[in-house]
PDB file of C-alpha atoms in Angstrom:
ATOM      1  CA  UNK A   1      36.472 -56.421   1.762  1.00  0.00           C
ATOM      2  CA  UNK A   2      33.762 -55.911  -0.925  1.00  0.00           C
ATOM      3  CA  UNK A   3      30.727 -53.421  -0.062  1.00  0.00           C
ATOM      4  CA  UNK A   4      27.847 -54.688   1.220  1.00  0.00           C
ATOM      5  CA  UNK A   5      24.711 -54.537  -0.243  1.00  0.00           C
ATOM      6  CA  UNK A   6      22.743 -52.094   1.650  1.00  0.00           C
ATOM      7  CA  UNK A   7      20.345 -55.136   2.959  1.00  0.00           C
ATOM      8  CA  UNK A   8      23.035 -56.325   4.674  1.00  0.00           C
ATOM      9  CA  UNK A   9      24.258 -53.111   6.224  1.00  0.00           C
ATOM     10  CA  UNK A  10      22.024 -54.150   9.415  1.00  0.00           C
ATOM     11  CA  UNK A  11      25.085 -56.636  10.070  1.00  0.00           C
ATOM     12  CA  UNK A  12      27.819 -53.900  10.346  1.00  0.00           C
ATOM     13  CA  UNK A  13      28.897 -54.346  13.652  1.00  0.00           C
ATOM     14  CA  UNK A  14      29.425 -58.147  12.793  1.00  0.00           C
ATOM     15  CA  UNK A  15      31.040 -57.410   9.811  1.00  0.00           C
ATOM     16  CA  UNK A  16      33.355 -55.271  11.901  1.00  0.00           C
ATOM     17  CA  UNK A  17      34.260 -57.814  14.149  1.00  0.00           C
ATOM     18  CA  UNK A  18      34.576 -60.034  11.146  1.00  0.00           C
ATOM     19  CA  UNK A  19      37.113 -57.636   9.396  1.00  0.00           C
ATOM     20  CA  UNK A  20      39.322 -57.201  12.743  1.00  0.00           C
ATOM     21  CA  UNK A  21      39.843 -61.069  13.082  1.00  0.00           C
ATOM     22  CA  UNK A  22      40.944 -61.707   9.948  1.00  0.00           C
ATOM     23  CA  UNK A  23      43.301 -58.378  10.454  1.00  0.00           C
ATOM     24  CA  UNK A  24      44.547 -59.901  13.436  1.00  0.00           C
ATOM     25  CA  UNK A  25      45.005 -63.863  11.739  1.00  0.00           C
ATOM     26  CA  UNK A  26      47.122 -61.919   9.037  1.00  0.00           C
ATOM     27  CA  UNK A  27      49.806 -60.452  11.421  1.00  0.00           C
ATOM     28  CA  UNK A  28      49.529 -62.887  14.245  1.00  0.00           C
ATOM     29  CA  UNK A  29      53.500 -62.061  14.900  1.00  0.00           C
ATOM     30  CA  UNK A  30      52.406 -58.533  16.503  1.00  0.00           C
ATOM     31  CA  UNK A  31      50.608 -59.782  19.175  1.00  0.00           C
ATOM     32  CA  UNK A  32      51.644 -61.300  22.648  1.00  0.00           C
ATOM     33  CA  UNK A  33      50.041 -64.659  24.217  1.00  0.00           C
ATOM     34  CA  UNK A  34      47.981 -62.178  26.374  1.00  0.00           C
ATOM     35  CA  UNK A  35      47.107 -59.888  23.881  1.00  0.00           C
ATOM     36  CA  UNK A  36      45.856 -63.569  21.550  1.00  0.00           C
ATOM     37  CA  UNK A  37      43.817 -64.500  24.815  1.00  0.00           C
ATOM     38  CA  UNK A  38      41.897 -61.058  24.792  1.00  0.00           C
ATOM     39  CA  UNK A  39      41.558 -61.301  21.227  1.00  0.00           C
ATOM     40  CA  UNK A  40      40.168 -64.483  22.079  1.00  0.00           C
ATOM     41  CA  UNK A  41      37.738 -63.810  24.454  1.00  0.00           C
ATOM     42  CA  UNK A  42      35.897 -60.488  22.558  1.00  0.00           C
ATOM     43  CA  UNK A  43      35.656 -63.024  19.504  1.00  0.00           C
ATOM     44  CA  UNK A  44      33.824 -65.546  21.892  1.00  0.00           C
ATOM     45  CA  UNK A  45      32.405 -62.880  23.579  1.00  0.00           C
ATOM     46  CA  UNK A  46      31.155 -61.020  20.230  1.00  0.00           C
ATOM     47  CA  UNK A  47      29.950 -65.369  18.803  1.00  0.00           C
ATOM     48  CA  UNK A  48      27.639 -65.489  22.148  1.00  0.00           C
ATOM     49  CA  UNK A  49      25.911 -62.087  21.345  1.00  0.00           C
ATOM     50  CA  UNK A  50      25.478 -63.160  17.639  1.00  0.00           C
ATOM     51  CA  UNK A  51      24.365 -66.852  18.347  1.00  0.00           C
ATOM     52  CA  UNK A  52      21.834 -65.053  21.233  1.00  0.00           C
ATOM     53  CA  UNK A  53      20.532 -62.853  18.379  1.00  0.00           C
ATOM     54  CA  UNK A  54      20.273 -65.420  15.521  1.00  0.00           C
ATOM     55  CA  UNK A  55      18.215 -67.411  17.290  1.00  0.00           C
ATOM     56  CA  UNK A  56      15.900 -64.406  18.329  1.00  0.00           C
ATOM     57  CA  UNK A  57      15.746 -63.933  14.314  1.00  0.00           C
ATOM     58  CA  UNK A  58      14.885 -66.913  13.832  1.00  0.00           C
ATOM     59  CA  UNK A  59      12.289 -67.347  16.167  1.00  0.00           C
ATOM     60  CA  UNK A  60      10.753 -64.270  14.793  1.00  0.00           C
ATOM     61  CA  UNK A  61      11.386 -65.161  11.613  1.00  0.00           C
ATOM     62  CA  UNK A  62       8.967 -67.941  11.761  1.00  0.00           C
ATOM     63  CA  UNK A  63       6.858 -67.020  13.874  1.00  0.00           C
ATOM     64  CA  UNK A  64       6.206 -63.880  10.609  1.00  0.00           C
ATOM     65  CA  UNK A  65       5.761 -67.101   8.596  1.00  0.00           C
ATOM     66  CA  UNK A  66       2.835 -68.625  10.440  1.00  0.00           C
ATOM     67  CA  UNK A  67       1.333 -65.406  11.143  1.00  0.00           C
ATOM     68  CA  UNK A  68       1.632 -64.915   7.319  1.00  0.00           C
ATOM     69  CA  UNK A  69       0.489 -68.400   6.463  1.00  0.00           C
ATOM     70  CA  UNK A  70      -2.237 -68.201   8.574  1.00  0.00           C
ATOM     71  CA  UNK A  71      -3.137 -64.591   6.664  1.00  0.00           C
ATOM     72  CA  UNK A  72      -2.709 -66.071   3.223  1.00  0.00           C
ATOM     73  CA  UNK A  73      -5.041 -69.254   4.581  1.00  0.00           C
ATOM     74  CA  UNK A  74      -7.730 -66.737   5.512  1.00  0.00           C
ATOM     75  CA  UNK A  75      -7.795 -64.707   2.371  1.00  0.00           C
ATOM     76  CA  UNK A  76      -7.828 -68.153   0.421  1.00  0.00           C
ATOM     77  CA  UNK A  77     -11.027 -69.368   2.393  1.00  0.00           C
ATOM     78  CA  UNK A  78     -12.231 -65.794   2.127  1.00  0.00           C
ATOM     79  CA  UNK A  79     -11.645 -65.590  -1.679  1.00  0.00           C
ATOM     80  CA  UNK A  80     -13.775 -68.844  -1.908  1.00  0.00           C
ATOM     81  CA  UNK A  81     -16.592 -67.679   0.265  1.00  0.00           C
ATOM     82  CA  UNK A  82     -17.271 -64.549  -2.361  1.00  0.00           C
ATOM     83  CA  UNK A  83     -17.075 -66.839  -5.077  1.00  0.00           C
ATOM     84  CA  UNK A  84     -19.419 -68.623  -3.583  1.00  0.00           C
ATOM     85  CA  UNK A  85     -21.787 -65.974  -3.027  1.00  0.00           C
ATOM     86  CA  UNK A  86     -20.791 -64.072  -6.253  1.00  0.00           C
ATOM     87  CA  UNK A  87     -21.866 -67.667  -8.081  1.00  0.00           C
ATOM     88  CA  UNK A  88     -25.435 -67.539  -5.779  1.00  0.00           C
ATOM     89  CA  UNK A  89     -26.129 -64.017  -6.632  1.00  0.00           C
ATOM     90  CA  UNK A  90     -25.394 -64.530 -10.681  1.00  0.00           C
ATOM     91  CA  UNK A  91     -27.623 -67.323 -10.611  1.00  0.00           C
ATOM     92  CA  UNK A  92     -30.342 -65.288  -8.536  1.00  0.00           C
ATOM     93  CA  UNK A  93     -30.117 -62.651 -10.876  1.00  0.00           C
ATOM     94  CA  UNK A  94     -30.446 -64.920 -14.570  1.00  0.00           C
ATOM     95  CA  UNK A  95     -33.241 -66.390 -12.539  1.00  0.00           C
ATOM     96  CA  UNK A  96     -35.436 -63.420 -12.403  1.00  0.00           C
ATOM     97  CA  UNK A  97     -34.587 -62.750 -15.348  1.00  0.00           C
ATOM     98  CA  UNK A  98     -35.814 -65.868 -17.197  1.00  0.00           C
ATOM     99  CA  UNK A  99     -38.731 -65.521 -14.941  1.00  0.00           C
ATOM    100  CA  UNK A 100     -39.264 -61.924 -16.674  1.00  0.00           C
ATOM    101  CA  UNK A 101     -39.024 -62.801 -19.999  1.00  0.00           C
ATOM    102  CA  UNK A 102     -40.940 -66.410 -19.515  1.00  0.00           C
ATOM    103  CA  UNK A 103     -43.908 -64.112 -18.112  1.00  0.00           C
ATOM    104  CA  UNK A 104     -43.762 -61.584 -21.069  1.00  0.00           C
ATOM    105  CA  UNK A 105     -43.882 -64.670 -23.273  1.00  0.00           C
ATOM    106  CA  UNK A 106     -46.923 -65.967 -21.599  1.00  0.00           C
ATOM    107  CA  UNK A 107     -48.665 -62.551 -21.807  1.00  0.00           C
ATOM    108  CA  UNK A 108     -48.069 -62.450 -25.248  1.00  0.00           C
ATOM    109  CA  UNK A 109     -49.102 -65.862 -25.645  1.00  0.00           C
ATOM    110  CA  UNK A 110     -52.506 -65.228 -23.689  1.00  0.00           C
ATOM    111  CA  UNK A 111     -53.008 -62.525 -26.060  1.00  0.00           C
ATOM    112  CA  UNK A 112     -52.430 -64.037 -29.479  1.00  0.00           C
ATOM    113  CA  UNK A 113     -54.492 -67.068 -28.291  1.00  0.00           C
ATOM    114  CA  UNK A 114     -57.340 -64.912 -26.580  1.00  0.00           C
ATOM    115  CA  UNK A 115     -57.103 -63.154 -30.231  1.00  0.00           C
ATOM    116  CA  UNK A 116     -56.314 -65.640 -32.691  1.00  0.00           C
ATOM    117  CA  UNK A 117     -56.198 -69.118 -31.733  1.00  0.00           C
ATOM    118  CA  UNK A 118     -59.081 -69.306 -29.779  1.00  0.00           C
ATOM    119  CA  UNK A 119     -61.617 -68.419 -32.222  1.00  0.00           C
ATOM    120  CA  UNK A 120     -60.942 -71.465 -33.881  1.00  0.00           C
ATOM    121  CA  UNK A 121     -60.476 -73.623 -30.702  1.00  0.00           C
ATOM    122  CA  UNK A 122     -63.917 -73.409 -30.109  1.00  0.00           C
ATOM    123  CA  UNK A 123     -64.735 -74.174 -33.540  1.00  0.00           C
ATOM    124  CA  UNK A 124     -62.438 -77.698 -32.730  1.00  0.00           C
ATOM    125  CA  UNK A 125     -64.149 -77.696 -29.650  1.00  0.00           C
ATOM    126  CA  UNK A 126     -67.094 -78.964 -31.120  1.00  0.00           C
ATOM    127  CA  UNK A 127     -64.682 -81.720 -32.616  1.00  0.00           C
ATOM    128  CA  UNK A 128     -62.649 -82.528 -29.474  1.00  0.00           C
ATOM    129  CA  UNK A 129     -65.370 -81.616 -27.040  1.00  0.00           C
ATOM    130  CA  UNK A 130     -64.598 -78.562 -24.091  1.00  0.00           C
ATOM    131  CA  UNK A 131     -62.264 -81.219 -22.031  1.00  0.00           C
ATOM    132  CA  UNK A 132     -60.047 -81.327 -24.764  1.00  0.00           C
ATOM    133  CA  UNK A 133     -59.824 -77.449 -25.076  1.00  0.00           C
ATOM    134  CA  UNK A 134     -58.916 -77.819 -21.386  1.00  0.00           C
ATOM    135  CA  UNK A 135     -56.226 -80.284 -21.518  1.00  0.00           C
ATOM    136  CA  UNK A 136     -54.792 -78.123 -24.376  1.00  0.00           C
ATOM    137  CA  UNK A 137     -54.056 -74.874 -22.707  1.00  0.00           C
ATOM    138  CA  UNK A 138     -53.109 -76.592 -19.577  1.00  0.00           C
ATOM    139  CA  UNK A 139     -50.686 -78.021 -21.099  1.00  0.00           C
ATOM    140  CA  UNK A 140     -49.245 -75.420 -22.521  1.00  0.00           C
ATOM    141  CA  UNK A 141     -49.128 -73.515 -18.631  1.00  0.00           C
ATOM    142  CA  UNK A 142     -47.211 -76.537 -17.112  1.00  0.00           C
ATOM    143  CA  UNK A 143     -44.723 -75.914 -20.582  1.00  0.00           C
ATOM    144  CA  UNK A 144     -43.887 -72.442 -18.986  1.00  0.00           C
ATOM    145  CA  UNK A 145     -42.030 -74.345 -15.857  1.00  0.00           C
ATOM    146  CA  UNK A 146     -39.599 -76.252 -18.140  1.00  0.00           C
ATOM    147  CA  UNK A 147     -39.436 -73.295 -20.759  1.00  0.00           C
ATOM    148  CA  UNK A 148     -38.028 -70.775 -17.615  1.00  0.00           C
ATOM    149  CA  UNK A 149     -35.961 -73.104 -16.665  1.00  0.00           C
ATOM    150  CA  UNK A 150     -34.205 -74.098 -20.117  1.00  0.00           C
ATOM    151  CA  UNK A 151     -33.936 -70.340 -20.304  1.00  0.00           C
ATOM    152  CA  UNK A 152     -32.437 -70.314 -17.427  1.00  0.00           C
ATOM    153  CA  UNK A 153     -29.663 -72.531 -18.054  1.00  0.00           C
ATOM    154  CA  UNK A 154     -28.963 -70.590 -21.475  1.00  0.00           C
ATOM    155  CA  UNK A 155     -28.248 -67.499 -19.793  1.00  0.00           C
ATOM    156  CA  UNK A 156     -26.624 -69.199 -17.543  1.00  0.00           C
ATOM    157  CA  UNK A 157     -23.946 -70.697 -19.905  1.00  0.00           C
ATOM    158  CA  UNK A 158     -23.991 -67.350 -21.830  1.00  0.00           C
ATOM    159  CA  UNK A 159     -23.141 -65.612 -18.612  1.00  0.00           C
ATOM    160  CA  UNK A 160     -20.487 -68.161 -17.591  1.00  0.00           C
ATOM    161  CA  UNK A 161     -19.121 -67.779 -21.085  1.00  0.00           C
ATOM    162  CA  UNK A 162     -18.792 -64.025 -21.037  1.00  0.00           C
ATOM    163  CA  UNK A 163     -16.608 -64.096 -17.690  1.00  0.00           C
ATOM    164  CA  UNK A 164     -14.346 -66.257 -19.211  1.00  0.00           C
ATOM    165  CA  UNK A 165     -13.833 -64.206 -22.282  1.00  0.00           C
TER     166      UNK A 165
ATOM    167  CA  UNK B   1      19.945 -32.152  20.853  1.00  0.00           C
ATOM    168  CA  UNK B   2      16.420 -31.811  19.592  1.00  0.00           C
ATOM    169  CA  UNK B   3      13.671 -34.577  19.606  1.00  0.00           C
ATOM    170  CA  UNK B   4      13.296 -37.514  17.466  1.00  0.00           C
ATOM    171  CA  UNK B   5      10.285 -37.929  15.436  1.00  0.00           C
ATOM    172  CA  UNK B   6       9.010 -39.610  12.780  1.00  0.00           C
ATOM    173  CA  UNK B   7       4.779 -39.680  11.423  1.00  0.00           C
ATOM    174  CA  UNK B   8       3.387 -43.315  11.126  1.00  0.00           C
ATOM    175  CA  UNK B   9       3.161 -45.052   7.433  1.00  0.00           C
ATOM    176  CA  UNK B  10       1.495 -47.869   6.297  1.00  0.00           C
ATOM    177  CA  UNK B  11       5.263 -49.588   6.244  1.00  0.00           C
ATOM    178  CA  UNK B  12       7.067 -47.647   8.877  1.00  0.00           C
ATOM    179  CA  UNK B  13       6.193 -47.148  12.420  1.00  0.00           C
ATOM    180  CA  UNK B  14       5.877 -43.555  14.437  1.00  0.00           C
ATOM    181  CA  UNK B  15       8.859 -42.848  15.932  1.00  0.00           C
ATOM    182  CA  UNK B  16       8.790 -40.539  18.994  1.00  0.00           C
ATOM    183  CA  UNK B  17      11.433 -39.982  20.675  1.00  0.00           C
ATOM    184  CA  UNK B  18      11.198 -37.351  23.201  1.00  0.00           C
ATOM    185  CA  UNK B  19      14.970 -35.971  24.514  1.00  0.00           C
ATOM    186  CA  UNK B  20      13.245 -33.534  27.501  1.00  0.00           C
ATOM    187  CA  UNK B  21      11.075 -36.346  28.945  1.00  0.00           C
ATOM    188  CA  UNK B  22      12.956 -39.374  28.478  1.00  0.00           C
ATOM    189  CA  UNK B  23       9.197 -41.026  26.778  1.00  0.00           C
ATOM    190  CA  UNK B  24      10.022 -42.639  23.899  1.00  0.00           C
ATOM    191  CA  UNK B  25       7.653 -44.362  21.496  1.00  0.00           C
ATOM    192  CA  UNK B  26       7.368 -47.125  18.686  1.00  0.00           C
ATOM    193  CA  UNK B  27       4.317 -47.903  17.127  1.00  0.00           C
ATOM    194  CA  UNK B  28       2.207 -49.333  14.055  1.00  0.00           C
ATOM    195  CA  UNK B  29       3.716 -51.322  11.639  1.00  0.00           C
ATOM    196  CA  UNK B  30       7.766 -51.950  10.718  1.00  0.00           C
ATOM    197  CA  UNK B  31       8.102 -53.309   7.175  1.00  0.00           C
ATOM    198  CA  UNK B  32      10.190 -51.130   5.614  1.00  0.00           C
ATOM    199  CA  UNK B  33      11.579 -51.532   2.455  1.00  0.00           C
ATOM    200  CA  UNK B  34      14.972 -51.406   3.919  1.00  0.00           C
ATOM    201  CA  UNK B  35      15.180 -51.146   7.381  1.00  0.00           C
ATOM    202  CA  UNK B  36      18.988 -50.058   7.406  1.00  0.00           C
ATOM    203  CA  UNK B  37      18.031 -47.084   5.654  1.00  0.00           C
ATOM    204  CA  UNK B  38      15.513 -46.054   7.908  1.00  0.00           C
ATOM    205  CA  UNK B  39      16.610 -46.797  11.726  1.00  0.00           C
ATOM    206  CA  UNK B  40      20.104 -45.264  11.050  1.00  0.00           C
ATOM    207  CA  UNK B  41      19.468 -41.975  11.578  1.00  0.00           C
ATOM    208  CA  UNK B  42      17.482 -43.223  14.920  1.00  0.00           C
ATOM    209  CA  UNK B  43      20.355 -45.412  15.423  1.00  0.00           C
ATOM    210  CA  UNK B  44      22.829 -41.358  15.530  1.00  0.00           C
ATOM    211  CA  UNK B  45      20.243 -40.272  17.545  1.00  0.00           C
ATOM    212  CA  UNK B  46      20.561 -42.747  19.938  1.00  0.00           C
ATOM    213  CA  UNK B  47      24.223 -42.723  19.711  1.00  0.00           C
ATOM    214  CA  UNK B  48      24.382 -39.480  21.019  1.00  0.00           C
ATOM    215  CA  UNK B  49      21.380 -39.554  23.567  1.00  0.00           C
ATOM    216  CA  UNK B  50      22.861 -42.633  25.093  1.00  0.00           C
ATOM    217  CA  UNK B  51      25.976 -39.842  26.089  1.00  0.00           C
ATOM    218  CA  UNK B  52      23.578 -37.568  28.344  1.00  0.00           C
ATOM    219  CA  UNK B  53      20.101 -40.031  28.715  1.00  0.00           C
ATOM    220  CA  UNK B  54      17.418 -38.181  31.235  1.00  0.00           C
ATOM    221  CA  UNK B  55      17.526 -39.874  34.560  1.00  0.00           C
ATOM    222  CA  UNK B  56      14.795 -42.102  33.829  1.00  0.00           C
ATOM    223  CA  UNK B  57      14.094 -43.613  30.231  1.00  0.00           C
ATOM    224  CA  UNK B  58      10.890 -45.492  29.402  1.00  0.00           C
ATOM    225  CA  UNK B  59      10.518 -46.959  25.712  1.00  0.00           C
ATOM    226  CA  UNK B  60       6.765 -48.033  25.031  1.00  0.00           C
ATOM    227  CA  UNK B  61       6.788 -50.432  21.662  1.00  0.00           C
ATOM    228  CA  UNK B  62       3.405 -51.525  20.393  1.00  0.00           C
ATOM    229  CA  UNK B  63       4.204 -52.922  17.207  1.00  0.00           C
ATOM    230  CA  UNK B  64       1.420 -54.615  14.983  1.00  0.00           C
ATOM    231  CA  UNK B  65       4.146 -56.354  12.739  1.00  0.00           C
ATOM    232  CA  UNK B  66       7.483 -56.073  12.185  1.00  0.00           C
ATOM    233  CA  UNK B  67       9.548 -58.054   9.369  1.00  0.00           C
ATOM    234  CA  UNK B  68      12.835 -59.650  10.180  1.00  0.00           C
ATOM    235  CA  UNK B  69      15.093 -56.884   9.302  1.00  0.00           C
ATOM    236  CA  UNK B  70      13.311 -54.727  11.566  1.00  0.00           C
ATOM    237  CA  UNK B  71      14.036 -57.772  14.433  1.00  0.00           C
ATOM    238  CA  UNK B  72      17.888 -56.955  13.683  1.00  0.00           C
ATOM    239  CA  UNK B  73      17.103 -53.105  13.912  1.00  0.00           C
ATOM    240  CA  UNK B  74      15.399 -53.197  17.222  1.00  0.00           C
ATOM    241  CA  UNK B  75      18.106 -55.326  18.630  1.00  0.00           C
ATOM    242  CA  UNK B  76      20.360 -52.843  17.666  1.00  0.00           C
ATOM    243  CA  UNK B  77      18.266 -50.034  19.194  1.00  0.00           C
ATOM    244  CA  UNK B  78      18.067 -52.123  22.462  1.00  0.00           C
ATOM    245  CA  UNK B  79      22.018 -52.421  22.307  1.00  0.00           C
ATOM    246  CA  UNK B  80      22.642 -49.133  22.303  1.00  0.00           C
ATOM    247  CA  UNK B  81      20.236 -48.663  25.407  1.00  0.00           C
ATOM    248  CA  UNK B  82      22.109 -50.854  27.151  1.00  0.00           C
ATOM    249  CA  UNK B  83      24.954 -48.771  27.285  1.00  0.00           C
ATOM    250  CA  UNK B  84      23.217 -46.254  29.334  1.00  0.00           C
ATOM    251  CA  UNK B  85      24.355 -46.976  33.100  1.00  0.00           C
ATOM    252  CA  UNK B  86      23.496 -44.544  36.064  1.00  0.00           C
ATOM    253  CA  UNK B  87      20.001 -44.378  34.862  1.00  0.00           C
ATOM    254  CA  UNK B  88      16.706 -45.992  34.790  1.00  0.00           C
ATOM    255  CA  UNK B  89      15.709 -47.747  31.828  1.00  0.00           C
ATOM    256  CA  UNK B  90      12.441 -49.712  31.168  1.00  0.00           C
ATOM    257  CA  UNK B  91      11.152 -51.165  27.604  1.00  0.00           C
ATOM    258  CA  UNK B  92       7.038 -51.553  27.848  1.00  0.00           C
ATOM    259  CA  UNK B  93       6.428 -54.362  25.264  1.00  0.00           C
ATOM    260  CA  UNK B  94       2.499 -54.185  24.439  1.00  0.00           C
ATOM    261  CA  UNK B  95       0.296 -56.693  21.960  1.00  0.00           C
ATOM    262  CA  UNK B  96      -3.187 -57.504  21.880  1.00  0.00           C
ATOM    263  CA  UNK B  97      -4.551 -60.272  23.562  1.00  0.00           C
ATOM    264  CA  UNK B  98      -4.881 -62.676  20.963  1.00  0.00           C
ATOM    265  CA  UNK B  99      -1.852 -61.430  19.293  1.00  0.00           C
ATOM    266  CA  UNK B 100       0.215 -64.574  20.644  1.00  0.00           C
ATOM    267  CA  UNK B 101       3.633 -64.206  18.354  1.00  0.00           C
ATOM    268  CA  UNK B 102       3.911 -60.589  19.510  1.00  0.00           C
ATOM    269  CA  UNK B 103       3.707 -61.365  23.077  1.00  0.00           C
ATOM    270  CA  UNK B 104       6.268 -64.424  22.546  1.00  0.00           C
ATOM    271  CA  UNK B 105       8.574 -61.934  20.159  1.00  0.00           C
ATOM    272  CA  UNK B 106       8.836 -59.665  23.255  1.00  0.00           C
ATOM    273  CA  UNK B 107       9.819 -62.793  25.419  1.00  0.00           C
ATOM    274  CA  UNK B 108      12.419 -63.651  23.122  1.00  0.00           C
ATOM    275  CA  UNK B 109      13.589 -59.819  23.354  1.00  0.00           C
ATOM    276  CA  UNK B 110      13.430 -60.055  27.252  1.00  0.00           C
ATOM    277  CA  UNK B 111      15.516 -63.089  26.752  1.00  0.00           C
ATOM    278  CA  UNK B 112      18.012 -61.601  24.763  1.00  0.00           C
ATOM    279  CA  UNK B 113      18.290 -58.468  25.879  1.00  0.00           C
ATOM    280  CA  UNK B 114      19.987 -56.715  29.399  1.00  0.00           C
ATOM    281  CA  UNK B 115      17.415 -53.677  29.886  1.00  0.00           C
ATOM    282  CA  UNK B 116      14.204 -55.219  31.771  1.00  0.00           C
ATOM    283  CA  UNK B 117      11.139 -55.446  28.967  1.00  0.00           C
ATOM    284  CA  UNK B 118       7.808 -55.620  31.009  1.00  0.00           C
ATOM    285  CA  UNK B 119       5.164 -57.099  29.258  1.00  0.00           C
ATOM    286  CA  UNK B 120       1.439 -55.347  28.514  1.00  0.00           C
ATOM    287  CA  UNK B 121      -1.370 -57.492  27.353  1.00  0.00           C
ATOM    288  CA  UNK B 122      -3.831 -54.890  25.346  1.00  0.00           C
ATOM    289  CA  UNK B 123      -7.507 -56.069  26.249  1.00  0.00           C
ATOM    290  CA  UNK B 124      -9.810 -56.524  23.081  1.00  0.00           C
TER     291      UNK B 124
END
């Protein structure tokens, strides 16, 4: 008979019992009617014991494979979760970020117009009269909101785009 | 004949099988990468304890997870037991309380096997 592969050495007492049957089949002229009955009965004997343990292995056997689907589920749902989160935080963080820069703009903004443009506001001031002065940089306040978040979204993409690179 | 023993692994459980006392132990995890190769030399072991076993024998298992090969293995261990006669023998099969396929592996076990396997629910 042709070695096992050492996986299957755990069956060596079956493979035993295997090898003596098929002895015995070849020669059945050496043994007696009594001596065929014994042979008999170990073989039976020896199935019971094997059929008792297969189904034990089986039983086990998938009873491993729930206990494993049911880890692979969790790690799935878990995996989600901190992409999830990971997705939250990314978002969080370009957030601040175009909140940063939208606020450095303004400053600089405030300055240059406190420095430059106003001057000659006033002087269309006297054209457009103080309410129109007012409107004006108002305007240009409530165009921070949509600025930040066009930023937002840009960073957004870029950052999207780098972790699929 | 000297004592059995064997340290814990992430695959492989501790093995400790103690010849003076008759206390032996299995424990942790049984996943090896071939089974065969590592319960045969516990298999000799038992071979030969199973000749002169201490009058009484108790084998605590608390196994986290086992793979099927291992299944085969411990059958094997528990057939060899079973040859000890004119001496106590008891298997303590222990898993956690909401470990329900380790409690209904051991069933299976008690089923199978002719050595009585008491059963040990762990509290959380």
């Amino acid at each position: 008979m042709n070695k096992q592969p050492e996986k299957y050495q755990v069956f060596e007492k079956e493979n035993e019992i295997l090898r003596h049957s098929k002895d015995v089949l070849a020669s059945p002229e050496l043994l007696s009617a009594q001596a065929w009955q014994q042979e008999y009965e170990r073989l039976a004997q020896s199935y019971a014991q094997l059929l008792g343990e297969v189904k034990l292995l089986t039983s086990v056997s998938d009873r491993l494979q729930n206990k494993l689907n049911k880890a692979n589920e969790n790690i799935a749902r878990k995996n989600e979760e901190l992409t999830q989160t990971l997705e939250m935080l990314t978002r969080e963080r370009i957030g601040k970020r175009a909140t940063t820069i939208v606020l450095i703009l303004a400053a600089f903004f405030f300055i240059v117009s406190e420095l430059v443009i106003d001057p000659q506001l006033q002087q269309s001031a006297k054209i457009f009269g103080a309410s129109g002065l007012i409107v004006l940089k108002v305007t240009v306040a409530i165009a921070l909101k949509p600025i930040e978040m066009i930023l937002e979204n840009l960073l957004l993409k870029t950052a999207v785009r780098k972790k699929m690179s | 004949m000297e004592n059995f023993f064997l340290e814990e692994t992430s695959k492989t459980p501790k093995l400790s099988f103690d010849v003076s006392t008759g206390k032996f132990l299995m424990s942790g995890r049984s996943i090896p990468e071939n089974s065969i190769e590592f319960y045969k030399p516990l298999f000799e072991w038992l071979d030969e304890y199973v000749k002169k076993p201490c009058p009484k024998t108790t084998f605590d298992i608390k196994l986290e997870y086992f793979n099927t090969s291992s299944s085969k293995c411990l059958v094997e261990i528990f057939r060899r037991l079973e040859k000890i006669k004119d001496a106590e023998i008891v298997i303590n099969w222990f898993y956690e309380e909401d470990d329900e396929d380790m409690q209904e592996s051991g069933e299976d076990f008690r089923e199978l096997i002719d050595i009585p396997i008491v059963m040990h629910m762990i509290a959380n």
